[in-house]
Each structure stands twice: as C-alpha cells, then as structure tokens.
Amino acid sequence: AAAAAAAASAEQSLRLHNTASMQLRELQAKHQEELTRAHSPIAIKAAQQQQKGRISTLSPSPASQPISHGAIPSHGGANVRMTPSGGPALPPGHHRNQHDPVAVLTQKYPILWQGILALKNDSTLVRMHYIRGNRELAKLALPVIGGGQPLRIAQRMRLEPSQLEGVSKRMQVDDEFCLLVALPFGRDPVELSSQTGLLENIFINYLSQKQAAGIINIPAQSNSQSAFVLHIFPPCDFTQSHIAGTAPDMLQTISDASYLVVVIATMI
C-alpha cells in the first residue's frame, strides 16, 4: 500500500511538473511574440501614429463641454463609460486589437517568412510580409523557417524598362507570382537597430547605387515542381507603384523605414 501511494504521489508530481512546464513555455512564447512585435518597423510607426492621436485627442477644443465623471462624449454625442483605471470601457464583443495598427497590418499582411538574407560576405535578418499574389509560391520557394539556410543574392538585374516590363508581365496573373515586403527584424531594440543599419547601408544602398535588383534562382526540388526566381528590389518607382495599388496602408507605414520588395515568380 505504501509503495502504491508513493507511486501515485510521484505520478501526480510528474503531471504537475509537465503542466507547469507547458504553461511556462506558453508564457515564454507569448512574451517573445510581444517582444518581437514591439520591436519592428511596423510597430514603431504605429506607436508614433498612436502618440500623435493621443496628442490630438488631448488638445483643448473651443467647443469642448464639461465632462461628467466616469464618461466621455463620443463623436456621435453618446457617453462612453470609463474604466477605474481611466481608460474607455470596451463595448460587449469589442476587442482592442481591432484598433491596434500593428495587429491589423500583421493580420492583413501576414509574415510568410523570416530568416537570413545574404549578399557577398554580409547578411541581415528580415521578415517578409505577404502583399499580393500566390502565397503558396513563397512556401515552395523560400527556405524552411528556422533551418538556418540563407537567401543569398548571387546575380543582379538592371532596372531597365525592358527588364521591368518582363517582371510586370509575370505579375499579371496572380497564380504565377508572389509580392512581399522584407523588413528588418530584431529580437530587441539593439538588434533591430543593427539589422536596420545592415539592410540600409549594405543591401539597399548597394542595389540602389547599381540601379539593379538582386536575383536569387531557386532550383526545382523535383520533376513535378517548378523552379523559381526571386527579384529583390530596393525602394523605387516600380515597386512603389505596385505596392500603392494593392497595399497603400502598408506603403504609408513603411515610407520612412528601410525595406526591400521581393517578387517571387516561376521560371519560364
């Protein structure tokens, strides 16, 4: 009986340990997600816009009316209840991330890949946000996330009208291309600053000075799979026109940021 009780106690302790470990991993994953989300160009831009909104909201208005304690007038004239902490109470069924620019943009333009982008002896960490086209091409063409295999730019394509026209023709059929925006990625503010500098000073400046797009050829993995070509563009009129037509809110968010535009297409 004593042995059975000891075994039961050990089994219960093991279950509690496994449960605690699982909860710890979930908390760590949530913390890492919040940390990386907080230190991205999209988050920084959104925070700046939110701060401007707060300043505008707090600015006095000649038509302002006395506000009763516990409520503030909305634009429609109805009172909005306040929480004890001083913030507006949310109506039933409402979630804060509906007005969170970072969450909205990330949901609208999801991250399809993150990893290492390399050029000669230099490399930087990037995250690629989906903008338009066939997202399955990104899954087939890009390395496995976390595998450590970099995307290495090995060739260049001149930004000449004839070359750009060829890329535009490939982008006329949504199933045959995938348009992405690559932004620097850092796990903390220091790393983000470092990766932003690398992306700007090495990749963007190099391609801009050469008036070229980087080219990465991805060979077919099997006879049944197509080969792919990745075009890595610096910010230019060609890329801005394509993003503006599909994702003007994303273009506005990254207008002051360091970014590259990636077009994945099947090889003819």
Short mmCIF file of C-alpha atoms in Angstrom, two decimals:
data_model
loop_
_atom_site.label_atom_id
_atom_site.label_comp_id
_atom_site.label_asym_id
_atom_site.label_seq_id
_atom_site.Cartn_x
_atom_site.Cartn_y
_atom_site.Cartn_z
CA ALA A 1 0.00 0.00 0.00
CA ALA A 2 2.85 2.36 0.84
CA ALA A 3 4.51 1.63 -2.48
CA ALA A 4 1.25 2.26 -4.35
CA ALA A 5 0.76 5.56 -2.52
CA ALA A 6 4.31 6.61 -3.33
CA ALA A 7 3.82 5.72 -6.99
CA ALA A 8 0.58 7.70 -7.12
CA SER A 9 2.26 10.67 -5.48
CA ALA A 10 5.15 10.50 -7.97
CA GLU A 11 2.73 10.31 -10.89
CA GLN A 12 0.81 13.33 -9.60
CA SER A 13 4.06 15.29 -9.16
CA LEU A 14 5.05 14.42 -12.73
CA ARG A 15 1.69 15.66 -14.06
CA LEU A 16 2.04 18.91 -12.13
CA HIS A 17 5.59 19.35 -13.42
CA ASN A 18 4.51 18.76 -17.03
CA THR A 19 1.60 21.19 -16.64
CA ALA A 20 3.86 23.86 -15.14
CA SER A 21 6.44 23.35 -17.91
CA MET A 22 3.78 23.71 -20.58
CA GLN A 23 2.44 26.89 -19.00
CA LEU A 24 5.98 28.28 -18.75
CA ARG A 25 6.64 27.56 -22.44
CA GLU A 26 3.36 29.24 -23.39
CA LEU A 27 4.24 32.32 -21.32
CA GLN A 28 7.73 32.46 -22.83
CA ALA A 29 6.33 32.14 -26.36
CA LYS A 30 3.76 34.87 -25.67
CA HIS A 31 6.46 37.12 -24.19
CA GLN A 32 8.76 36.56 -27.18
CA GLU A 33 5.89 37.28 -29.60
CA GLU A 34 5.10 40.54 -27.80
CA LEU A 35 8.78 41.46 -27.66
CA THR A 36 9.49 40.88 -31.36
CA ARG A 37 6.20 42.53 -32.30
CA ALA A 38 7.10 45.57 -30.26
CA HIS A 39 10.47 45.96 -31.98
CA SER A 40 9.59 46.07 -35.66
CA PRO A 41 9.32 48.97 -38.13
CA ILE A 42 5.56 48.48 -38.31
CA ALA A 43 5.23 48.66 -34.52
CA ILE A 44 7.44 51.75 -34.29
CA LYS A 45 5.47 53.56 -37.00
CA ALA A 46 2.17 52.56 -35.39
CA ALA A 47 3.34 53.77 -31.99
CA GLN A 48 4.26 57.13 -33.49
CA GLN A 49 0.83 57.41 -35.13
CA GLN A 50 -0.89 56.42 -31.89
CA GLN A 51 1.12 59.05 -29.97
CA LYS A 52 0.06 61.72 -32.48
CA GLY A 53 -3.53 60.59 -32.00
CA ARG A 54 -3.23 60.92 -28.22
CA ILE A 55 -1.81 64.43 -28.52
CA SER A 56 -4.59 65.41 -30.88
CA THR A 57 -7.21 63.94 -28.56
CA LEU A 58 -5.80 65.76 -25.53
CA SER A 59 -5.63 69.13 -27.30
CA PRO A 60 -8.30 71.52 -25.99
CA SER A 61 -11.13 72.43 -28.33
CA PRO A 62 -13.09 75.71 -28.21
CA ALA A 63 -16.29 73.72 -28.43
CA SER A 64 -15.35 71.35 -25.62
CA GLN A 65 -18.02 70.76 -22.99
CA PRO A 66 -17.66 69.82 -19.32
CA ILE A 67 -17.34 66.07 -18.97
CA SER A 68 -19.12 64.27 -16.17
CA HIS A 69 -17.02 61.92 -14.06
CA GLY A 70 -16.91 58.36 -15.43
CA ALA A 71 -17.94 59.17 -19.02
CA ILE A 72 -16.63 60.99 -22.08
CA PRO A 73 -18.62 62.15 -25.08
CA SER A 74 -18.04 60.27 -28.33
CA HIS A 75 -18.19 61.81 -31.82
CA GLY A 76 -21.81 60.78 -32.02
CA GLY A 77 -22.67 62.53 -28.77
CA ALA A 78 -23.23 59.35 -26.74
CA ASN A 79 -21.36 58.82 -23.48
CA VAL A 80 -18.56 56.26 -23.36
CA ARG A 81 -18.09 54.61 -19.99
CA MET A 82 -14.67 54.78 -18.35
CA THR A 83 -12.86 52.00 -16.53
CA PRO A 84 -11.50 52.54 -12.99
CA SER A 85 -8.00 52.96 -14.49
CA GLY A 86 -9.19 55.92 -16.55
CA GLY A 87 -9.38 54.25 -19.95
CA PRO A 88 -12.53 53.88 -22.06
CA ALA A 89 -14.51 50.74 -21.33
CA LEU A 90 -14.97 48.50 -24.37
CA PRO A 91 -18.49 47.63 -25.50
CA PRO A 92 -19.54 43.97 -25.39
CA GLY A 93 -17.96 41.89 -28.15
CA HIS A 94 -15.32 44.52 -28.88
CA HIS A 95 -11.62 43.66 -28.87
CA ARG A 96 -8.75 46.11 -28.53
CA ASN A 97 -6.75 44.64 -31.41
CA GLN A 98 -9.45 45.86 -33.79
CA HIS A 99 -7.84 49.31 -33.38
CA ASP A 100 -4.25 48.10 -32.92
CA PRO A 101 -2.41 49.17 -36.11
CA VAL A 102 0.27 46.51 -35.63
CA ALA A 103 -2.25 43.70 -35.23
CA VAL A 104 -4.35 44.97 -38.12
CA LEU A 105 -1.41 45.28 -40.52
CA THR A 106 0.11 41.95 -39.48
CA GLN A 107 -3.24 40.24 -39.93
CA LYS A 108 -3.81 41.91 -43.29
CA TYR A 109 -0.23 41.38 -44.49
CA PRO A 110 0.93 38.24 -42.65
CA ILE A 111 4.56 37.23 -42.22
CA LEU A 112 5.25 34.37 -44.64
CA TRP A 113 8.97 34.03 -43.94
CA GLN A 114 11.71 35.25 -41.65
CA GLY A 115 15.37 34.44 -41.87
CA ILE A 116 18.75 35.48 -43.23
CA LEU A 117 19.23 37.49 -46.41
CA ALA A 118 22.83 37.43 -47.65
CA LEU A 119 24.88 39.46 -50.13
CA LYS A 120 28.55 38.59 -50.66
CA ASN A 121 30.01 38.37 -47.13
CA ASP A 122 27.24 40.32 -45.40
CA SER A 123 23.87 39.23 -44.09
CA THR A 124 20.86 40.62 -42.25
CA LEU A 125 17.68 39.33 -40.62
CA VAL A 126 14.41 40.10 -42.39
CA ARG A 127 10.73 39.32 -42.17
CA MET A 128 8.72 39.08 -45.37
CA HIS A 129 5.12 40.28 -45.32
CA TYR A 130 2.67 39.00 -47.93
CA ILE A 131 1.19 41.72 -50.14
CA ARG A 132 -0.34 40.08 -53.20
CA GLY A 133 -0.32 37.02 -55.45
CA ASN A 134 0.04 33.31 -54.79
CA ARG A 135 1.34 32.81 -51.26
CA GLU A 136 1.94 29.12 -51.96
CA LEU A 137 4.89 30.15 -54.13
CA ALA A 138 6.57 31.63 -51.06
CA LYS A 139 6.17 28.35 -49.18
CA LEU A 140 7.67 26.41 -52.09
CA ALA A 141 10.50 28.80 -52.96
CA LEU A 142 11.73 30.07 -49.58
CA PRO A 143 13.87 28.04 -47.16
CA VAL A 144 12.33 26.36 -44.15
CA ILE A 145 11.97 28.89 -41.33
CA GLY A 146 14.50 28.18 -38.60
CA GLY A 147 16.59 25.94 -40.82
CA GLY A 148 19.46 28.42 -40.95
CA GLN A 149 19.71 28.40 -44.74
CA PRO A 150 20.13 31.97 -46.02
CA LEU A 151 18.69 33.55 -49.13
CA ARG A 152 21.84 34.58 -50.98
CA ILE A 153 21.78 37.20 -53.72
CA ALA A 154 24.11 35.94 -56.43
CA GLN A 155 23.13 37.97 -59.51
CA ARG A 156 21.78 41.37 -60.49
CA MET A 157 19.17 42.59 -62.95
CA ARG A 158 19.38 46.13 -64.27
CA LEU A 159 16.35 48.32 -63.51
CA GLU A 160 15.79 49.00 -67.19
CA PRO A 161 12.36 49.36 -68.85
CA SER A 162 12.70 46.12 -70.81
CA GLN A 163 13.63 44.14 -67.68
CA LEU A 164 10.90 45.71 -65.54
CA GLU A 165 8.35 45.08 -68.27
CA GLY A 166 9.21 41.39 -68.11
CA VAL A 167 8.61 41.32 -64.35
CA SER A 168 5.33 43.23 -64.78
CA LYS A 169 4.10 40.67 -67.31
CA ARG A 170 4.73 37.88 -64.81
CA MET A 171 2.69 39.82 -62.25
CA GLN A 172 -0.41 39.96 -64.45
CA VAL A 173 -1.57 36.50 -63.32
CA ASP A 174 -1.95 36.18 -59.54
CA ASP A 175 -1.17 32.44 -59.51
CA GLU A 176 2.24 32.97 -61.12
CA PHE A 177 3.87 35.39 -58.67
CA CYS A 178 4.03 36.45 -55.02
CA LEU A 179 4.73 40.02 -53.90
CA LEU A 180 6.35 40.51 -50.48
CA VAL A 181 7.84 43.35 -48.44
CA ALA A 182 11.01 42.50 -46.49
CA LEU A 183 11.55 44.49 -43.27
CA PRO A 184 14.44 44.28 -40.79
CA PHE A 185 13.86 42.00 -37.84
CA GLY A 186 15.33 42.20 -34.34
CA ARG A 187 14.58 40.43 -31.08
CA ASP A 188 15.28 43.61 -29.12
CA PRO A 189 15.79 47.32 -29.92
CA VAL A 190 19.57 46.98 -30.16
CA GLU A 191 19.40 44.09 -32.62
CA LEU A 192 16.67 45.79 -34.64
CA SER A 193 18.83 48.91 -34.95
CA SER A 194 21.79 46.81 -36.06
CA GLN A 195 19.79 44.85 -38.64
CA THR A 196 18.18 48.05 -39.94
CA GLY A 197 21.62 49.55 -40.47
CA LEU A 198 22.82 46.46 -42.34
CA LEU A 199 19.74 46.39 -44.55
CA GLU A 200 20.02 50.09 -45.36
CA ASN A 201 23.79 50.54 -45.69
CA ILE A 202 24.64 47.31 -47.47
CA PHE A 203 21.63 45.88 -49.29
CA ILE A 204 19.53 48.95 -50.16
CA ASN A 205 22.45 51.27 -50.87
CA TYR A 206 24.27 48.64 -52.93
CA LEU A 207 21.28 47.83 -55.13
CA SER A 208 20.33 51.50 -55.46
CA GLN A 209 23.84 52.50 -56.50
CA LYS A 210 23.94 49.67 -59.03
CA GLN A 211 20.44 50.59 -60.24
CA ALA A 212 19.64 46.92 -60.03
CA ALA A 213 17.52 44.26 -58.38
CA GLY A 214 19.14 41.28 -56.73
CA ILE A 215 18.38 37.89 -58.26
CA ILE A 216 18.13 34.53 -56.49
CA ASN A 217 17.46 31.40 -58.53
CA ILE A 218 15.74 28.57 -56.66
CA PRO A 219 16.12 25.23 -58.48
CA ALA A 220 13.27 22.75 -58.72
CA GLN A 221 13.27 20.19 -55.90
CA SER A 222 11.65 17.53 -58.07
CA ASN A 223 10.45 16.92 -61.62
CA SER A 224 6.92 17.86 -60.58
CA GLN A 225 7.94 21.20 -59.04
CA SER A 226 8.77 24.40 -60.86
CA ALA A 227 11.95 26.39 -60.43
CA PHE A 228 11.62 29.93 -59.08
CA VAL A 229 13.35 33.26 -59.42
CA LEU A 230 13.35 35.87 -56.66
CA HIS A 231 13.70 39.54 -57.58
CA ILE A 232 14.95 41.66 -54.65
CA PHE A 233 14.18 45.33 -55.35
CA PRO A 234 15.35 48.42 -53.48
CA PRO A 235 12.68 51.10 -53.00
CA CYS A 236 12.00 52.62 -56.43
CA ASP A 237 9.14 53.90 -58.59
CA PHE A 238 8.47 50.40 -59.93
CA THR A 239 7.96 48.81 -56.51
CA GLN A 240 6.09 51.74 -55.02
CA SER A 241 3.55 51.71 -57.84
CA HIS A 242 2.84 48.01 -57.33
CA ILE A 243 2.51 48.33 -53.54
CA ALA A 244 0.44 51.52 -53.74
CA GLY A 245 -2.10 49.81 -55.99
CA THR A 246 -2.62 46.92 -53.57
CA ALA A 247 -1.47 47.99 -50.11
CA PRO A 248 -1.45 51.79 -49.73
CA ASP A 249 -1.66 51.49 -45.93
CA MET A 250 1.44 49.32 -45.85
CA LEU A 251 3.26 51.73 -48.16
CA GLN A 252 2.40 54.63 -45.86
CA THR A 253 3.62 52.68 -42.83
CA ILE A 254 7.00 51.77 -44.36
CA SER A 255 7.54 55.04 -46.23
CA ASP A 256 10.22 56.17 -43.74
CA ALA A 257 11.54 52.68 -43.00
CA SER A 258 14.27 50.53 -44.56
CA TYR A 259 12.72 47.83 -46.71
CA LEU A 260 13.11 45.69 -49.80
CA VAL A 261 10.43 44.43 -52.15
CA VAL A 262 10.52 40.77 -53.20
CA VAL A 263 8.82 39.31 -56.26
CA ILE A 264 8.77 35.53 -56.49
CA ALA A 265 7.90 34.11 -59.90
CA THR A 266 8.02 30.74 -61.59
CA MET A 267 10.83 30.40 -64.10
CA ILE A 268 9.76 30.19 -67.71
#
